[in-house]
PDB file of C-alpha atoms in Angstrom:
ATOM      1  CA  MET T   1       5.276  -9.456 -42.983  1.00  0.00           C
ATOM      2  CA  SER T   2       6.767  -7.324 -40.273  1.00  0.00           C
ATOM      3  CA  GLY T   3      10.217  -5.860 -40.082  1.00  0.00           C
ATOM      4  CA  PRO T   4      12.410  -4.188 -37.474  1.00  0.00           C
ATOM      5  CA  ASP T   5      10.782  -0.812 -38.169  1.00  0.00           C
ATOM      6  CA  ASP T   6       7.343  -2.179 -37.219  1.00  0.00           C
ATOM      7  CA  SER T   7       8.282  -2.707 -33.558  1.00  0.00           C
ATOM      8  CA  ARG T   8       9.871   0.756 -33.404  1.00  0.00           C
ATOM      9  CA  ARG T   9       6.727   2.302 -34.901  1.00  0.00           C
ATOM     10  CA  ALA T  10       4.570   0.447 -32.357  1.00  0.00           C
ATOM     11  CA  PHE T  11       6.833   1.631 -29.532  1.00  0.00           C
ATOM     12  CA  LEU T  12       6.718   5.236 -30.709  1.00  0.00           C
ATOM     13  CA  THR T  13       2.956   5.113 -31.144  1.00  0.00           C
ATOM     14  CA  GLY T  14       2.613   3.758 -27.610  1.00  0.00           C
ATOM     15  CA  SER T  15       4.919   6.468 -26.304  1.00  0.00           C
ATOM     16  CA  THR T  16       2.750   9.102 -27.933  1.00  0.00           C
ATOM     17  CA  VAL T  17      -0.311   7.697 -26.188  1.00  0.00           C
ATOM     18  CA  VAL T  18       1.512   7.668 -22.837  1.00  0.00           C
ATOM     19  CA  ALA T  19       2.702  11.263 -23.313  1.00  0.00           C
ATOM     20  CA  ALA T  20      -0.773  12.400 -24.309  1.00  0.00           C
ATOM     21  CA  SER T  21      -2.295  10.573 -21.320  1.00  0.00           C
ATOM     22  CA  ALA T  22       0.214  12.174 -18.955  1.00  0.00           C
ATOM     23  CA  ALA T  23      -0.554  15.628 -20.328  1.00  0.00           C
ATOM     24  CA  PHE T  24      -4.301  15.028 -20.074  1.00  0.00           C
ATOM     25  CA  GLY T  25      -3.905  13.636 -16.534  1.00  0.00           C
ATOM     26  CA  ALA T  26      -1.947  16.683 -15.368  1.00  0.00           C
ATOM     27  CA  GLU T  27      -4.555  19.000 -16.874  1.00  0.00           C
ATOM     28  CA  ALA T  28      -7.413  17.071 -15.248  1.00  0.00           C
ATOM     29  CA  ALA T  29      -5.693  17.145 -11.839  1.00  0.00           C
ATOM     30  CA  ALA T  30      -5.157  20.901 -12.112  1.00  0.00           C
ATOM     31  CA  GLU T  31      -8.838  21.410 -12.917  1.00  0.00           C
ATOM     32  CA  SER T  32     -10.045  19.199 -10.062  1.00  0.00           C
ATOM     33  CA  LYS T  33      -8.051  21.090  -7.400  1.00  0.00           C
ATOM     34  CA  MET T  34      -7.342  17.831  -5.588  1.00  0.00           C
ATOM     35  CA  VAL T  35      -5.762  18.493  -2.225  1.00  0.00           C
ATOM     36  CA  ILE T  36      -2.715  16.368  -1.539  1.00  0.00           C
ATOM     37  CA  ASN T  37      -1.944  15.824   2.142  1.00  0.00           C
ATOM     38  CA  ASP T  38      -4.876  17.696   3.641  1.00  0.00           C
ATOM     39  CA  PRO T  39      -3.802  17.756   7.322  1.00  0.00           C
ATOM     40  CA  SER T  40      -7.118  16.408   8.626  1.00  0.00           C
ATOM     41  CA  VAL T  41      -7.070  13.453   6.204  1.00  0.00           C
ATOM     42  CA  VAL T  42      -3.409  12.738   7.039  1.00  0.00           C
ATOM     43  CA  ARG T  43      -4.349  12.633  10.754  1.00  0.00           C
ATOM     44  CA  GLU T  44      -7.123  10.134   9.967  1.00  0.00           C
ATOM     45  CA  ILE T  45      -4.696   7.812   8.189  1.00  0.00           C
ATOM     46  CA  GLU T  46      -2.084   8.255  10.945  1.00  0.00           C
ATOM     47  CA  ALA T  47      -4.706   7.064  13.441  1.00  0.00           C
ATOM     48  CA  GLU T  48      -5.733   4.131  11.228  1.00  0.00           C
ATOM     49  CA  PHE T  49      -2.131   3.050  10.664  1.00  0.00           C
ATOM     50  CA  ALA T  50      -1.363   3.357  14.407  1.00  0.00           C
ATOM     51  CA  GLY T  51      -4.357   1.092  15.093  1.00  0.00           C
ATOM     52  CA  TYR T  52      -3.126  -1.361  12.474  1.00  0.00           C
ATOM     53  CA  ASP T  53       0.332  -1.382  14.095  1.00  0.00           C
ATOM     54  CA  ARG T  54      -1.164  -1.992  17.569  1.00  0.00           C
ATOM     55  CA  ALA T  55      -3.220  -4.881  16.206  1.00  0.00           C
ATOM     56  CA  LEU T  56      -0.121  -6.272  14.472  1.00  0.00           C
ATOM     57  CA  GLY T  57       1.933  -6.113  17.691  1.00  0.00           C
ATOM     58  CA  ASN T  58      -0.875  -7.777  19.676  1.00  0.00           C
ATOM     59  CA  ASN T  59      -1.650 -10.306  16.923  1.00  0.00           C
ATOM     60  CA  ASP T  60      -5.278  -9.153  17.121  1.00  0.00           C
ATOM     61  CA  VAL T  61      -6.509 -11.162  14.144  1.00  0.00           C
ATOM     62  CA  ALA T  62     -10.041  -9.747  14.180  1.00  0.00           C
ATOM     63  CA  ALA T  63      -8.748  -6.181  14.210  1.00  0.00           C
ATOM     64  CA  LEU T  64      -6.162  -6.904  11.492  1.00  0.00           C
ATOM     65  CA  ASN T  65      -8.847  -8.425   9.280  1.00  0.00           C
ATOM     66  CA  GLY T  66     -11.029  -5.381   9.923  1.00  0.00           C
ATOM     67  CA  PHE T  67      -8.443  -3.063   8.409  1.00  0.00           C
ATOM     68  CA  PHE T  68      -8.690  -4.822   5.022  1.00  0.00           C
ATOM     69  CA  PHE T  69     -11.529  -4.223   2.579  1.00  0.00           C
ATOM     70  CA  ASP T  70     -13.748  -7.305   2.399  1.00  0.00           C
ATOM     71  CA  SER T  71     -13.555  -7.829  -1.342  1.00  0.00           C
ATOM     72  CA  PRO T  72     -12.280 -10.382  -3.851  1.00  0.00           C
ATOM     73  CA  PHE T  73     -10.252  -7.496  -5.337  1.00  0.00           C
ATOM     74  CA  THR T  74      -8.194  -6.821  -2.196  1.00  0.00           C
ATOM     75  CA  ILE T  75      -4.600  -8.021  -2.543  1.00  0.00           C
ATOM     76  CA  ARG T  76      -1.777  -8.533  -0.057  1.00  0.00           C
ATOM     77  CA  TYR T  77       1.690  -9.601  -1.139  1.00  0.00           C
ATOM     78  CA  GLY T  78       3.640 -10.809   1.861  1.00  0.00           C
ATOM     79  CA  ILE T  79       7.126 -12.053   2.526  1.00  0.00           C
ATOM     80  CA  ALA T  80       6.301 -15.601   1.452  1.00  0.00           C
ATOM     81  CA  GLU T  81       2.713 -15.405   0.219  1.00  0.00           C
ATOM     82  CA  ASN T  82       0.568 -13.846  -2.491  1.00  0.00           C
ATOM     83  CA  LEU T  83      -2.973 -13.356  -1.226  1.00  0.00           C
ATOM     84  CA  TYR T  84      -5.796 -12.572  -3.630  1.00  0.00           C
ATOM     85  CA  GLY T  85      -9.080 -11.558  -2.060  1.00  0.00           C
ATOM     86  CA  TYR T  86     -10.219 -10.981   1.480  1.00  0.00           C
ATOM     87  CA  PRO T  87     -10.863 -14.686   2.243  1.00  0.00           C
ATOM     88  CA  GLU T  88      -7.200 -15.558   1.516  1.00  0.00           C
ATOM     89  CA  ILE T  89      -5.987 -12.634   3.662  1.00  0.00           C
ATOM     90  CA  GLN T  90      -8.297 -13.692   6.482  1.00  0.00           C
ATOM     91  CA  ALA T  91      -7.129 -17.320   6.300  1.00  0.00           C
ATOM     92  CA  PHE T  92      -3.473 -16.238   6.338  1.00  0.00           C
ATOM     93  CA  ARG T  93      -3.980 -14.025   9.388  1.00  0.00           C
ATOM     94  CA  SER T  94      -5.678 -16.794  11.347  1.00  0.00           C
ATOM     95  CA  ALA T  95      -2.669 -19.083  10.758  1.00  0.00           C
ATOM     96  CA  VAL T  96       0.063 -16.581  11.739  1.00  0.00           C
ATOM     97  CA  VAL T  97       1.864 -17.155  15.012  1.00  0.00           C
ATOM     98  CA  ALA T  98       3.091 -13.707  15.993  1.00  0.00           C
ATOM     99  CA  SER T  99       5.981 -12.905  18.291  1.00  0.00           C
ATOM    100  CA  GLY T 100       3.945 -10.404  20.303  1.00  0.00           C
ATOM    101  CA  VAL T 101       6.390  -7.634  19.452  1.00  0.00           C
ATOM    102  CA  GLY T 102       5.476  -5.184  16.741  1.00  0.00           C
ATOM    103  CA  PRO T 103       8.064  -3.788  14.362  1.00  0.00           C
ATOM    104  CA  ARG T 104       9.922  -0.547  15.026  1.00  0.00           C
ATOM    105  CA  ARG T 105       8.834   1.778  12.201  1.00  0.00           C
ATOM    106  CA  GLU T 106      11.144   4.171  10.382  1.00  0.00           C
ATOM    107  CA  ARG T 107      10.642   6.741   7.651  1.00  0.00           C
ATOM    108  CA  THR T 108       6.883   6.355   7.489  1.00  0.00           C
ATOM    109  CA  VAL T 109       5.433   8.422   4.656  1.00  0.00           C
ATOM    110  CA  ILE T 110       1.699   9.015   4.445  1.00  0.00           C
ATOM    111  CA  THR T 111       0.351  10.647   1.313  1.00  0.00           C
ATOM    112  CA  THR T 112      -3.320  11.460   0.877  1.00  0.00           C
ATOM    113  CA  TYR T 113      -4.984  12.327  -2.412  1.00  0.00           C
ATOM    114  CA  GLY T 114      -8.264  14.127  -1.889  1.00  0.00           C
ATOM    115  CA  ASN T 115     -10.436  12.949   0.986  1.00  0.00           C
ATOM    116  CA  ASP T 116     -10.779   9.265   0.152  1.00  0.00           C
ATOM    117  CA  PHE T 117      -7.452   7.811  -1.041  1.00  0.00           C
ATOM    118  CA  ALA T 118      -4.097   7.412   0.700  1.00  0.00           C
ATOM    119  CA  THR T 119      -0.859   5.479   0.678  1.00  0.00           C
ATOM    120  CA  VAL T 120       1.349   4.496   3.593  1.00  0.00           C
ATOM    121  CA  SER T 121       4.981   3.522   2.993  1.00  0.00           C
ATOM    122  CA  THR T 122       7.226   2.565   5.865  1.00  0.00           C
ATOM    123  CA  LEU T 123      10.377   0.709   6.819  1.00  0.00           C
ATOM    124  CA  SER T 124      10.462  -1.593   9.809  1.00  0.00           C
ATOM    125  CA  ARG T 125      13.080  -3.185  12.003  1.00  0.00           C
ATOM    126  CA  ARG T 126      12.730  -6.345  13.984  1.00  0.00           C
ATOM    127  CA  PRO T 127      15.338  -8.128  16.035  1.00  0.00           C
ATOM    128  CA  GLN T 128      16.449  -9.806  12.783  1.00  0.00           C
ATOM    129  CA  LEU T 129      19.978  -8.439  12.361  1.00  0.00           C
ATOM    130  CA  GLY T 130      20.910  -6.912   9.025  1.00  0.00           C
ATOM    131  CA  LYS T 131      17.401  -6.880   7.533  1.00  0.00           C
ATOM    132  CA  VAL T 132      14.904  -4.126   6.863  1.00  0.00           C
ATOM    133  CA  GLY T 133      11.214  -4.659   6.235  1.00  0.00           C
ATOM    134  CA  ARG T 134       9.234  -2.591   3.758  1.00  0.00           C
ATOM    135  CA  THR T 135       5.494  -2.108   3.867  1.00  0.00           C
ATOM    136  CA  MET T 136       3.291  -0.264   1.406  1.00  0.00           C
ATOM    137  CA  GLN T 137      -0.449   0.029   1.833  1.00  0.00           C
ATOM    138  CA  THR T 138      -3.163   1.617  -0.287  1.00  0.00           C
ATOM    139  CA  TRP T 139      -6.128   2.899   1.715  1.00  0.00           C
ATOM    140  CA  VAL T 140      -9.565   3.906   0.420  1.00  0.00           C
ATOM    141  CA  ARG T 141     -12.396   5.499   2.385  1.00  0.00           C
ATOM    142  CA  PHE T 142     -15.615   3.488   2.065  1.00  0.00           C
ATOM    143  CA  PRO T 143     -18.972   4.122   3.772  1.00  0.00           C
ATOM    144  CA  GLN T 144     -17.808   1.785   6.578  1.00  0.00           C
ATOM    145  CA  GLY T 145     -14.519   3.713   6.982  1.00  0.00           C
ATOM    146  CA  TRP T 146     -10.917   3.535   5.805  1.00  0.00           C
ATOM    147  CA  ARG T 147      -9.798   0.128   4.515  1.00  0.00           C
ATOM    148  CA  ILE T 148      -6.630  -1.302   2.964  1.00  0.00           C
ATOM    149  CA  VAL T 149      -7.277  -2.426  -0.622  1.00  0.00           C
ATOM    150  CA  ALA T 150      -3.689  -3.380  -1.509  1.00  0.00           C
ATOM    151  CA  ALA T 151      -0.615  -4.124   0.574  1.00  0.00           C
ATOM    152  CA  HIS T 152       2.927  -5.264  -0.032  1.00  0.00           C
ATOM    153  CA  VAL T 153       5.340  -6.488   2.627  1.00  0.00           C
ATOM    154  CA  SER T 154       8.919  -7.487   1.861  1.00  0.00           C
ATOM    155  CA  VAL T 155      12.274  -7.873   3.582  1.00  0.00           C
ATOM    156  CA  ILE T 156      15.665  -6.986   2.125  1.00  0.00           C
ATOM    157  CA  ASP T 157      19.219  -6.879   3.377  1.00  0.00           C
ATOM    158  CA  ALA T 158      19.740  -3.586   5.163  1.00  0.00           C
ATOM    159  CA  PRO T 159      21.381  -1.120   2.755  1.00  0.00           C
ATOM    160  CA  ALA T 160      24.763   0.315   3.788  1.00  0.00           C
ATOM    161  CA  ASN T 161      23.338   3.846   3.466  1.00  0.00           C
ATOM    162  CA  PRO T 162      19.652   3.953   4.475  1.00  0.00           C
TER     163      PRO T 162
END
């Protein structure tokens, strides 16, 4: 039979594992000498994201599909859709009727970890008054080049203090 102390003990045990994992992770990162935001890798991702934005503004479906990793493990959460796997992303893109005007980006943050992993986080504005879009992408370098392996797009009411 379990009592109230059992859940507390389980929580504390889990916390110990998390703390130990965090300590081990920090030690491993220090030993690996991973470079965060190597300028040449940041420039590569800037160029990839600029290409993605151009394709988005032009509704270039083939180019947009090409930015995503062709895998059943690639995920894109959109404003009104949850897409699991490249085939679902590809089908969604082919059905989108775009306005022909890309979003105005704000506060884009690119962070690279080593030479083969990066994130892009950005806000976007469209002519939709009082709303702000948010996009986060995870990029991985594969033999065929940089590809998005996970993406999230959402829209919220514009905060009073951005």
